PDB file of C-alpha atoms and ligand atoms in Angstrom:
ATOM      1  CA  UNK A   1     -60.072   6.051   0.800  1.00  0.00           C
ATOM      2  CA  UNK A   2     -57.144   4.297   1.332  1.00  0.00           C
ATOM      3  CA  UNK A   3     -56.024   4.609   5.317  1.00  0.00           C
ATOM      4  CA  UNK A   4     -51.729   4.687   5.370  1.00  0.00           C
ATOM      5  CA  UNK A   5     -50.601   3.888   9.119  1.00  0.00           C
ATOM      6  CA  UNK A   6     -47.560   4.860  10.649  1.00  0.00           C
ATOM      7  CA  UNK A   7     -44.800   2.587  12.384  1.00  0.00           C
ATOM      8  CA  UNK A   8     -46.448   3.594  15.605  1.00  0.00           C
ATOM      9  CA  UNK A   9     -49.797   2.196  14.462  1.00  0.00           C
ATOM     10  CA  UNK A  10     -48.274  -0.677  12.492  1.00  0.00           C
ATOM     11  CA  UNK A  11     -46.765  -1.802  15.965  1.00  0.00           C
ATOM     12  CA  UNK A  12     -49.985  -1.499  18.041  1.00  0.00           C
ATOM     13  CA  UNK A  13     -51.552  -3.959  14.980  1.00  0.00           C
ATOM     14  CA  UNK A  14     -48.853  -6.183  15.485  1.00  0.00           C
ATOM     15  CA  UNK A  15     -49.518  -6.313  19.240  1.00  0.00           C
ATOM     16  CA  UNK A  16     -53.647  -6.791  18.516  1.00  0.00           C
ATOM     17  CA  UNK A  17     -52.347  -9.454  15.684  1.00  0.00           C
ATOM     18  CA  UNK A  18     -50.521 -11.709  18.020  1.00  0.00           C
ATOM     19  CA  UNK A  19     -53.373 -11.408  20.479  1.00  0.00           C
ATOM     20  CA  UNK A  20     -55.516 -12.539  17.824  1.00  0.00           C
ATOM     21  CA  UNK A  21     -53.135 -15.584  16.776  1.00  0.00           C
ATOM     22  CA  UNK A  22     -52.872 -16.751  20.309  1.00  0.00           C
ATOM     23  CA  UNK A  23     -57.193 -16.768  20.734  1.00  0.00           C
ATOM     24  CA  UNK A  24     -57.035 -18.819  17.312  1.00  0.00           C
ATOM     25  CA  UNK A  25     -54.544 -21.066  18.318  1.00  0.00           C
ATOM     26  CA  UNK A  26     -56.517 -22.126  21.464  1.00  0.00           C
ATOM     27  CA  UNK A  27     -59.686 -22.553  20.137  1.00  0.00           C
ATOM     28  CA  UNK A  28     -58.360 -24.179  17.671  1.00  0.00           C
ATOM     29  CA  UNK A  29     -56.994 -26.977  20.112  1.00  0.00           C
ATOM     30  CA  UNK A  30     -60.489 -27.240  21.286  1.00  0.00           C
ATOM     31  CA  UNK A  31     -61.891 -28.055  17.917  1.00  0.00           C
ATOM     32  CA  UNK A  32     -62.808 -31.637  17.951  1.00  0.00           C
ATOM     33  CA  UNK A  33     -66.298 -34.354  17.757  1.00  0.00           C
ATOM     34  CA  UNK A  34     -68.520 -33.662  20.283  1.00  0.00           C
ATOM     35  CA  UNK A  35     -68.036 -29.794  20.704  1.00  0.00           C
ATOM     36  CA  UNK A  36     -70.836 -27.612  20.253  1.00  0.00           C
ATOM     37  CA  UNK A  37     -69.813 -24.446  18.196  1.00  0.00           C
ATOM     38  CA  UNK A  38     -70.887 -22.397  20.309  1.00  0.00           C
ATOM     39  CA  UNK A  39     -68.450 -23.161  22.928  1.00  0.00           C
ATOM     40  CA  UNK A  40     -66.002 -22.289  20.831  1.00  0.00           C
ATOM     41  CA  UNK A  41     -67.265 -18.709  20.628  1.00  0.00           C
ATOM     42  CA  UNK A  42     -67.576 -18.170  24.558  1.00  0.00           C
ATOM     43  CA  UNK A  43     -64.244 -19.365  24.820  1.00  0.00           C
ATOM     44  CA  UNK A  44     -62.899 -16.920  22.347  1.00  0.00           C
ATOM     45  CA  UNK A  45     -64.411 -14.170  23.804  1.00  0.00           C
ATOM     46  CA  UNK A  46     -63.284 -15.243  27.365  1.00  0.00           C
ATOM     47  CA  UNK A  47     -59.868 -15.479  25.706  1.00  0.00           C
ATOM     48  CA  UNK A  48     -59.899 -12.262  23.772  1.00  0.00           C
ATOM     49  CA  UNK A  49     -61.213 -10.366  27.260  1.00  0.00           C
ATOM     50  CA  UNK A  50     -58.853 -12.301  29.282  1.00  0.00           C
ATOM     51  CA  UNK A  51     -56.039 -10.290  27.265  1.00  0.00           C
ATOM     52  CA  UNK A  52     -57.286  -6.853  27.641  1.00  0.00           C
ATOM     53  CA  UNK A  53     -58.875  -6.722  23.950  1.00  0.00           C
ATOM     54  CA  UNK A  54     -62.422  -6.711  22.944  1.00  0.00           C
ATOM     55  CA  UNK A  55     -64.160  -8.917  20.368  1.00  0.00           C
ATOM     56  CA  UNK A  56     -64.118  -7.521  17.174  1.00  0.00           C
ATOM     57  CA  UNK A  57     -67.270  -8.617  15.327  1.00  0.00           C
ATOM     58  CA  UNK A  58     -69.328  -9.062  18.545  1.00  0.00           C
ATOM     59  CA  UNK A  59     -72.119  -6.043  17.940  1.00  0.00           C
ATOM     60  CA  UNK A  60     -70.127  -5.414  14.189  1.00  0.00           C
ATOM     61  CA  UNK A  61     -72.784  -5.060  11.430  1.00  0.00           C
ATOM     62  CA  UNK A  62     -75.197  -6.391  14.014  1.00  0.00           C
ATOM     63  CA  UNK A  63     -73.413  -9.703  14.453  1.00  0.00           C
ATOM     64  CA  UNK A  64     -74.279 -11.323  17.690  1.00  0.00           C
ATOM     65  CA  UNK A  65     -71.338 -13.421  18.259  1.00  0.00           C
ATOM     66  CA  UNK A  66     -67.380 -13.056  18.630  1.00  0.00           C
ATOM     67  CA  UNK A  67     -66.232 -15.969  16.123  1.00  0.00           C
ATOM     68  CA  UNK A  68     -67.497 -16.854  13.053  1.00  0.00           C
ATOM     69  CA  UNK A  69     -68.229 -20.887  12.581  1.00  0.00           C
ATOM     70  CA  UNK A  70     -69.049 -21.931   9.290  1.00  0.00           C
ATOM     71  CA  UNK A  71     -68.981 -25.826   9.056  1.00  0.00           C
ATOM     72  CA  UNK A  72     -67.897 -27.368   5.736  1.00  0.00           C
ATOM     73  CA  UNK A  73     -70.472 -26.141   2.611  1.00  0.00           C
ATOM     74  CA  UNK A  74     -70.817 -22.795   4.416  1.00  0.00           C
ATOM     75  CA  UNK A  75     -68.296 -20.554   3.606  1.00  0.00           C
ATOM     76  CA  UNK A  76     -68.198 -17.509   5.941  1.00  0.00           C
ATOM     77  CA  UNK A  77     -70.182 -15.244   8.437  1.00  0.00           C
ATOM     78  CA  UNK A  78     -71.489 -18.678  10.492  1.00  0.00           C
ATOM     79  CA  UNK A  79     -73.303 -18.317  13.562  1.00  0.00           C
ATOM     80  CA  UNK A  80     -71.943 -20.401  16.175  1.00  0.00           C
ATOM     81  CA  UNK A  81     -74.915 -22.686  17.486  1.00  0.00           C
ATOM     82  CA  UNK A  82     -75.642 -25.919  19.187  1.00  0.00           C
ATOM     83  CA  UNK A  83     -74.684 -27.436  16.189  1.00  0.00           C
ATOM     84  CA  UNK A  84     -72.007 -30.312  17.693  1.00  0.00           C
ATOM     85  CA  UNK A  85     -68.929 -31.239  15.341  1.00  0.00           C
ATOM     86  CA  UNK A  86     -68.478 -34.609  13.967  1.00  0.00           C
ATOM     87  CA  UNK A  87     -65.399 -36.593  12.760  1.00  0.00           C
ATOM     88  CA  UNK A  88     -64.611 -36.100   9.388  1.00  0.00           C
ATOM     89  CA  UNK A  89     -66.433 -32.149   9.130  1.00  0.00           C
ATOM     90  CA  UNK A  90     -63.969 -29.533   8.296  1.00  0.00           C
ATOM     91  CA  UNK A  91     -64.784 -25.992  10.739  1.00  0.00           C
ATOM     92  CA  UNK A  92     -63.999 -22.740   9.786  1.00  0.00           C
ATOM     93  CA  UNK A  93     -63.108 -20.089  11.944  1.00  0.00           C
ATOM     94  CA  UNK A  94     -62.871 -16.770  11.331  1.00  0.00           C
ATOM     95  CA  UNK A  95     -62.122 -14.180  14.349  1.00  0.00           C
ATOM     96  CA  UNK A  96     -61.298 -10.229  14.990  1.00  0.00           C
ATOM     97  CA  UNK A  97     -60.433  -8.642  17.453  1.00  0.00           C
ATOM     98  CA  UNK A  98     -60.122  -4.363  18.761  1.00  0.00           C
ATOM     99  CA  UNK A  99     -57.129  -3.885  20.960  1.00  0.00           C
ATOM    100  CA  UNK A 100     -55.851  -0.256  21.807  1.00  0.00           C
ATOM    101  CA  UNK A 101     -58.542   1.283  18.520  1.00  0.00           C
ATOM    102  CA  UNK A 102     -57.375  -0.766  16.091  1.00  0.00           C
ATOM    103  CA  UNK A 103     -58.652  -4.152  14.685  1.00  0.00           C
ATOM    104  CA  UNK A 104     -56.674  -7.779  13.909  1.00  0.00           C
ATOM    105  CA  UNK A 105     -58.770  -9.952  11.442  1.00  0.00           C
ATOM    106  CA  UNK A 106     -57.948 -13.965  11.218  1.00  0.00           C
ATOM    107  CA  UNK A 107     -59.302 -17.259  10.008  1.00  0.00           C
ATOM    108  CA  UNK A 108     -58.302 -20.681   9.532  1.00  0.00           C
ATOM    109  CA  UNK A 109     -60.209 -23.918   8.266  1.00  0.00           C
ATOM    110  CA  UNK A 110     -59.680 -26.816  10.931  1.00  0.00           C
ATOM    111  CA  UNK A 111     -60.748 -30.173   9.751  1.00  0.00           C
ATOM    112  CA  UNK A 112     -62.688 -32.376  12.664  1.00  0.00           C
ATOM    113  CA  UNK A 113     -60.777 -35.553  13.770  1.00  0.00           C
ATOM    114  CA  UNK A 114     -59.884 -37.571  10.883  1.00  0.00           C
ATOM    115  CA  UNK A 115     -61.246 -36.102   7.808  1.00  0.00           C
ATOM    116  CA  UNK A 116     -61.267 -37.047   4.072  1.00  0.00           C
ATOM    117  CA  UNK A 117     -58.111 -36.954   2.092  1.00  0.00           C
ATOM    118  CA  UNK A 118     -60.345 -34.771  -0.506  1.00  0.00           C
ATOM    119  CA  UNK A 119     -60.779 -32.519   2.463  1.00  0.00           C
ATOM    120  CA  UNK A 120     -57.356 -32.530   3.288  1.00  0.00           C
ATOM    121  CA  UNK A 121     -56.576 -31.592  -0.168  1.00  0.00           C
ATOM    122  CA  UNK A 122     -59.012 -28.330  -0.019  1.00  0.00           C
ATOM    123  CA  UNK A 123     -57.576 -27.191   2.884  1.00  0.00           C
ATOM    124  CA  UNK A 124     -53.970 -27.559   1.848  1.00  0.00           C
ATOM    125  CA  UNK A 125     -54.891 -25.660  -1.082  1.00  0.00           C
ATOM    126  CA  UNK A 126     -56.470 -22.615   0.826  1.00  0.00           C
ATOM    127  CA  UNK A 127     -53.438 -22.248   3.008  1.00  0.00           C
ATOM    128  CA  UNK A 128     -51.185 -22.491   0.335  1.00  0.00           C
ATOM    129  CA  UNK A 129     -53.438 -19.582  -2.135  1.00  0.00           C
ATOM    130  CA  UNK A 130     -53.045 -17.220   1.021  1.00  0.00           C
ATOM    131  CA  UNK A 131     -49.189 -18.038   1.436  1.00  0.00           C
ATOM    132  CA  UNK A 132     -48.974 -17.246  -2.023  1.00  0.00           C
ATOM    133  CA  UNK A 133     -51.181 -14.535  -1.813  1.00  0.00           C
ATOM    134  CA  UNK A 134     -48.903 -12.668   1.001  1.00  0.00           C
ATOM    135  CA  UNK A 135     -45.767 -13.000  -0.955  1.00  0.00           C
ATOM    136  CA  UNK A 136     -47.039 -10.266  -3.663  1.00  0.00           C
ATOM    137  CA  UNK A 137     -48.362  -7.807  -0.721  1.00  0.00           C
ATOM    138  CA  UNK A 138     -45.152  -5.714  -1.423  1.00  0.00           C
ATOM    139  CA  UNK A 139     -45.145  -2.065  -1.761  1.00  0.00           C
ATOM    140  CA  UNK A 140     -45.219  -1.646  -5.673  1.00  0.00           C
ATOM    141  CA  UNK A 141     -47.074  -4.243  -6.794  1.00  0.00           C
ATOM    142  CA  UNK A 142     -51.159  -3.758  -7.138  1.00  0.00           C
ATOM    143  CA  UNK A 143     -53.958  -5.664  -5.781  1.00  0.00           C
ATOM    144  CA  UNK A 144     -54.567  -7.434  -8.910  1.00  0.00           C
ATOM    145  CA  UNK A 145     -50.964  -9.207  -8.509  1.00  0.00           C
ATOM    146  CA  UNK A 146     -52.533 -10.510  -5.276  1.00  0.00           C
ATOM    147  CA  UNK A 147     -55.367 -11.706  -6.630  1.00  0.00           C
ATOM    148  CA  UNK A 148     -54.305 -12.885 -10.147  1.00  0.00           C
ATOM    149  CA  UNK A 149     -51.786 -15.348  -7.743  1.00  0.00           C
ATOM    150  CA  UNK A 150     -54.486 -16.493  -5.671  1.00  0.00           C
ATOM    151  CA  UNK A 151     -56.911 -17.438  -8.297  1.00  0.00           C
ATOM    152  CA  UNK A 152     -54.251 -19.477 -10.682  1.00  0.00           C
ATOM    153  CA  UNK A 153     -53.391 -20.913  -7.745  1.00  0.00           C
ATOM    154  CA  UNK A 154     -56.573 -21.781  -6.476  1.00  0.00           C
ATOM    155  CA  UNK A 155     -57.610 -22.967 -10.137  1.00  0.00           C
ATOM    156  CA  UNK A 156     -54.785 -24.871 -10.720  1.00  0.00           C
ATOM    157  CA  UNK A 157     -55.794 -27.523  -7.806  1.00  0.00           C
ATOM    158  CA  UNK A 158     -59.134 -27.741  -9.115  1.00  0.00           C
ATOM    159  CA  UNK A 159     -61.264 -25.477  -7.413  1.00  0.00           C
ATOM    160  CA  UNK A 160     -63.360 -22.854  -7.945  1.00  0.00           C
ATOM    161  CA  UNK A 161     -62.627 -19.057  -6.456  1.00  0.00           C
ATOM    162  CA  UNK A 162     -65.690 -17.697  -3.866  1.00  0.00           C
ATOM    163  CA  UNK A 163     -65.868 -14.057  -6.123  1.00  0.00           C
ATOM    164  CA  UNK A 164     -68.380 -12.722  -3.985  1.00  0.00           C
ATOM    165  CA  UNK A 165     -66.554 -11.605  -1.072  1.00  0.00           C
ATOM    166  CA  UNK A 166     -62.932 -10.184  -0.838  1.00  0.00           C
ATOM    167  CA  UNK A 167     -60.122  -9.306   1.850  1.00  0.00           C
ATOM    168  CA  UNK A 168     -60.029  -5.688   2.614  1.00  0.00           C
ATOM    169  CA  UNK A 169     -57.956  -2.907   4.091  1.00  0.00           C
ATOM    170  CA  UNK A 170     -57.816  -2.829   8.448  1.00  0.00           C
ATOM    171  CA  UNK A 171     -57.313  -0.681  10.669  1.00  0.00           C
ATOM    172  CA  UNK A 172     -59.306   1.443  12.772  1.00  0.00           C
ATOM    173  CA  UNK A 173     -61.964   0.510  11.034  1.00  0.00           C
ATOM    174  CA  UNK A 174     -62.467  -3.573  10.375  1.00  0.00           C
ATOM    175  CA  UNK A 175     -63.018  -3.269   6.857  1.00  0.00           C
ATOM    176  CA  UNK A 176     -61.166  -0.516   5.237  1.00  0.00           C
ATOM    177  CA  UNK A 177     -60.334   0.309   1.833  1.00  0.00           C
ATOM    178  CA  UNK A 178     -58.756  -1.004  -0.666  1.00  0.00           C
ATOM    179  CA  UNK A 179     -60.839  -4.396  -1.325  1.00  0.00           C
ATOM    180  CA  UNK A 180     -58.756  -6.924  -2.049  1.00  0.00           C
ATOM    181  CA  UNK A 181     -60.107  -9.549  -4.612  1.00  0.00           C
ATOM    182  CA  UNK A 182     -59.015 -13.509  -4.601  1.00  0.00           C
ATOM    183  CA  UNK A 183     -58.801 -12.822  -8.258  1.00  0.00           C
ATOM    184  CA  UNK A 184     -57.906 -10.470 -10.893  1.00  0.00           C
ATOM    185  CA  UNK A 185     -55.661  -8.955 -12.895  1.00  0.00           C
ATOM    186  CA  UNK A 186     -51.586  -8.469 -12.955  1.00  0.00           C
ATOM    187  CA  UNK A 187     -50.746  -5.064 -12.792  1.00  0.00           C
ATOM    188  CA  UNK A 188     -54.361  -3.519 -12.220  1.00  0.00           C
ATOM    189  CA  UNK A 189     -56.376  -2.196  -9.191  1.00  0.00           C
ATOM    190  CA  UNK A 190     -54.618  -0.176  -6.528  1.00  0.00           C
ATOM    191  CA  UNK A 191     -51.467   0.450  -5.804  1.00  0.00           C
ATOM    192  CA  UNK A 192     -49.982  -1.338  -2.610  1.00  0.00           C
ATOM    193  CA  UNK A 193     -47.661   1.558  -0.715  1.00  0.00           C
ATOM    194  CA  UNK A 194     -45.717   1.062   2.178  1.00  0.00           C
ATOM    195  CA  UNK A 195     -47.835   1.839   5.415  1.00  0.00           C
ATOM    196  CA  UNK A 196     -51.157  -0.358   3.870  1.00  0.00           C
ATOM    197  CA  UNK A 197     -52.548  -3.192   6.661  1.00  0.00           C
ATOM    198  CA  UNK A 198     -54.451  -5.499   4.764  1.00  0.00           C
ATOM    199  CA  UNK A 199     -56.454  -8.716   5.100  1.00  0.00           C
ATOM    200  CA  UNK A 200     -56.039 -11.435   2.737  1.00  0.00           C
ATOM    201  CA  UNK A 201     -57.994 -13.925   2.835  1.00  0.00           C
ATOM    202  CA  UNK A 202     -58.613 -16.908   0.067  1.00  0.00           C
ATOM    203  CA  UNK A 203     -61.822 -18.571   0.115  1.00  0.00           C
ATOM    204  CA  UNK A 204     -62.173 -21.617  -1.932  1.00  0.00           C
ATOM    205  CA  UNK A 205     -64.861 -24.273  -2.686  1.00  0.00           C
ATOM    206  CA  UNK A 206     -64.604 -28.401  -4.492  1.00  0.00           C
ATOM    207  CA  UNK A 207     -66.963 -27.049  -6.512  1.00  0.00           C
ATOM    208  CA  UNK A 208     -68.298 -23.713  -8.730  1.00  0.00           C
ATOM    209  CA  UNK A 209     -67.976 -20.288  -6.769  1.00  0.00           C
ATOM    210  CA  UNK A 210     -71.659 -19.267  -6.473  1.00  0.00           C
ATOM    211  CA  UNK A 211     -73.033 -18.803  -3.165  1.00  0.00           C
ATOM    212  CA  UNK A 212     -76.834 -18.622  -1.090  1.00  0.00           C
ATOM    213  CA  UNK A 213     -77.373 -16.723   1.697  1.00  0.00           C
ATOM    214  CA  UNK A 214     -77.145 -19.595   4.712  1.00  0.00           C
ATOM    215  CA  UNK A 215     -80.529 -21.284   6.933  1.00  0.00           C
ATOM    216  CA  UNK A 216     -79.209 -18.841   9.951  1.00  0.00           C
ATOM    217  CA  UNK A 217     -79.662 -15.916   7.687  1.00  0.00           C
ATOM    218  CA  UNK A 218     -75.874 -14.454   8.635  1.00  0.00           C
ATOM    219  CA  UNK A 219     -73.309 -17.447   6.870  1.00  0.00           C
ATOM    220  CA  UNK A 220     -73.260 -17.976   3.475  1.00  0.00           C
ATOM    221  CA  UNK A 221     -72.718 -21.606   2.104  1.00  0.00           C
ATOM    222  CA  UNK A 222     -71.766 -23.008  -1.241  1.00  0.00           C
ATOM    223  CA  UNK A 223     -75.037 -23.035  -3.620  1.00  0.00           C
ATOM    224  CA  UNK A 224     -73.865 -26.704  -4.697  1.00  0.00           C
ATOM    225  CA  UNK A 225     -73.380 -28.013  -1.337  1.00  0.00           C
ATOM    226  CA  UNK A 226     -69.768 -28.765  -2.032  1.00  0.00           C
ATOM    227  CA  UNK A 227     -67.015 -28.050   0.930  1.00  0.00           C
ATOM    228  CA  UNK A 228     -65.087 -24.722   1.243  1.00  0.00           C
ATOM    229  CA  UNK A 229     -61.892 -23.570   3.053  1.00  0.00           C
ATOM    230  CA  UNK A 230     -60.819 -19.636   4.577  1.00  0.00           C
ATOM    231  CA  UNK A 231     -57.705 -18.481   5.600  1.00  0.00           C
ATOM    232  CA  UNK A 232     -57.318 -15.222   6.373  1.00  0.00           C
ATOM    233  CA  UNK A 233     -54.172 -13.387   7.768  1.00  0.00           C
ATOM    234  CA  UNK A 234     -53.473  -9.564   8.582  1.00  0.00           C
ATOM    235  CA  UNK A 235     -50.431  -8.218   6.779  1.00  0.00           C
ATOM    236  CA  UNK A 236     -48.764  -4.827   7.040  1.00  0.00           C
ATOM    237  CA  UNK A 237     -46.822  -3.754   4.021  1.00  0.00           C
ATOM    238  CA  UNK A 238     -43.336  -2.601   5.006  1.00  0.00           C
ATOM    239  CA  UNK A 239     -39.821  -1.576   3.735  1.00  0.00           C
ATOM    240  CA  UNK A 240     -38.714  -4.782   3.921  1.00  0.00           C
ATOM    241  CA  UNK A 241     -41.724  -6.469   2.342  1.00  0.00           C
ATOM    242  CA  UNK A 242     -44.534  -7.729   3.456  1.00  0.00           C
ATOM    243  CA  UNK A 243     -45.160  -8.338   7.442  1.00  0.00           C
ATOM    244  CA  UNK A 244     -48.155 -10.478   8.741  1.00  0.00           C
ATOM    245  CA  UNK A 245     -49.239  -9.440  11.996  1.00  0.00           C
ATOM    246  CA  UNK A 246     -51.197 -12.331  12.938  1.00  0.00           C
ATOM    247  CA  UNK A 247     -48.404 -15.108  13.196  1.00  0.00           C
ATOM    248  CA  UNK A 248     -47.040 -16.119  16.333  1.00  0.00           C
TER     249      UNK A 248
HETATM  250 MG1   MG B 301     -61.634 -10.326   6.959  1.00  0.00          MG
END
């Protein structure tokens, strides 16, 4: 079922959205050789507590941690560990937070120092598919036009298109309905109405899309072994088009 929030609501999202974007930012400035990834997660969560919200995949599903890590063939769903990043490794980070009953979902793939311009490439690519991606979330059009864009997109660079997992409706819940695909379709799957908060996020990989479940039994990773990229935003479908709620 399909959860349509009013203005009131869409504003408190906005408010747990720029939370969120501020957290990301930091860590992200702390992302570089040498860190553990595990002190990236204690200093989201110090972050996310420091602003009067509450970790939103810390105890989710039975996830342990606050921020998802997933270094370079691992896709999503990480666990941060002692694991300490090295030039030229590209980190993703994917983070939620609950502020005032309602949940902000984010990611972003950081490269490590100096990385390779094929890595470069991959990540460019990612940001662009979910750029792309936002401009169709418009009251009107259907979560196929979403995902149709993302995946020519995504194909046209070269890549292959994780089909596995999907972005997803938010709210009070962190994964609501509708599921939104990073391919598809024009013109099929749900509607998108004003008063929808969705995540989109593109996940992309050098090589095929299959996955494996990862060694720390939460992540999964690339079943070639090839690098993949995540960005994720939270985006509230308005009047006046669509809104993300996790930009600064
Ligand atoms: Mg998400």
């Amino acid at each position: 079922m399909i959860i349509i929030k009013t203005e009131d609501e869409i504003k408190i999202m906005a408010e747990a959205g720029k939370i969120l974007a501020n957290v990301l930012k930091e860590i992200e400035r702390l992302v570089k050789p040498g860190i553990a990834t595990i002190e990236l997660d204690r200093a989201a969560e110090a972050l996310i507590l420091l602003r009067k919200a509450k970790p939103g995949f810390k105890g989710y599903d039975g996830f342990p941690y606050s921020l998802c890590v997933s270094v370079n063939e691992n896709v999503v769903h990480g666990l941060p560990s002692e694991y300490i990043l090295k030039e030229g490794d590209a980190v993703s980070l994917d983070l939620g937070v609950l502020y005032r009953g309602y949940y902000s979902d984010m990611a972003a793939t950081v490269p490590v120092g100096k990385v390779s311009f094929e890595a470069k490439r991959l990540i460019q690519a990612a940001k662009k598919a979910l750029k792309r991606g936002i401009k169709k979330a418009k009251a009107g059009n259907t979560v196929g036009d979403i995902g149709n864009t993302i995946q020519r997109y995504i194909e046209s660079q070269g890549y292959g298109v994780i089909r596995d997992l999907c972005g997803h409706g938010i709210g009070k819940d962190l994964h609501e309905d509708p599921k939104i695909p990073n391919f598809g379709k024009r013109g099929e799957g749900d509607k998108l109405v004003e008063g929808m908060v969705i995540c989109i996020e593109p996940m992309l990989s050098q090589g095929n899309w299959q996955l494996k479940k990862s060694e720390d039994g939460y992540g999964y990773s690339t079943k070639d072994g090839l690098l993949s990229a995540h960005f994720e935003h939270t985006i509230a479908i308005t009047k006046k088009g669509p809104v993300v709620l996790t930009e600064l």
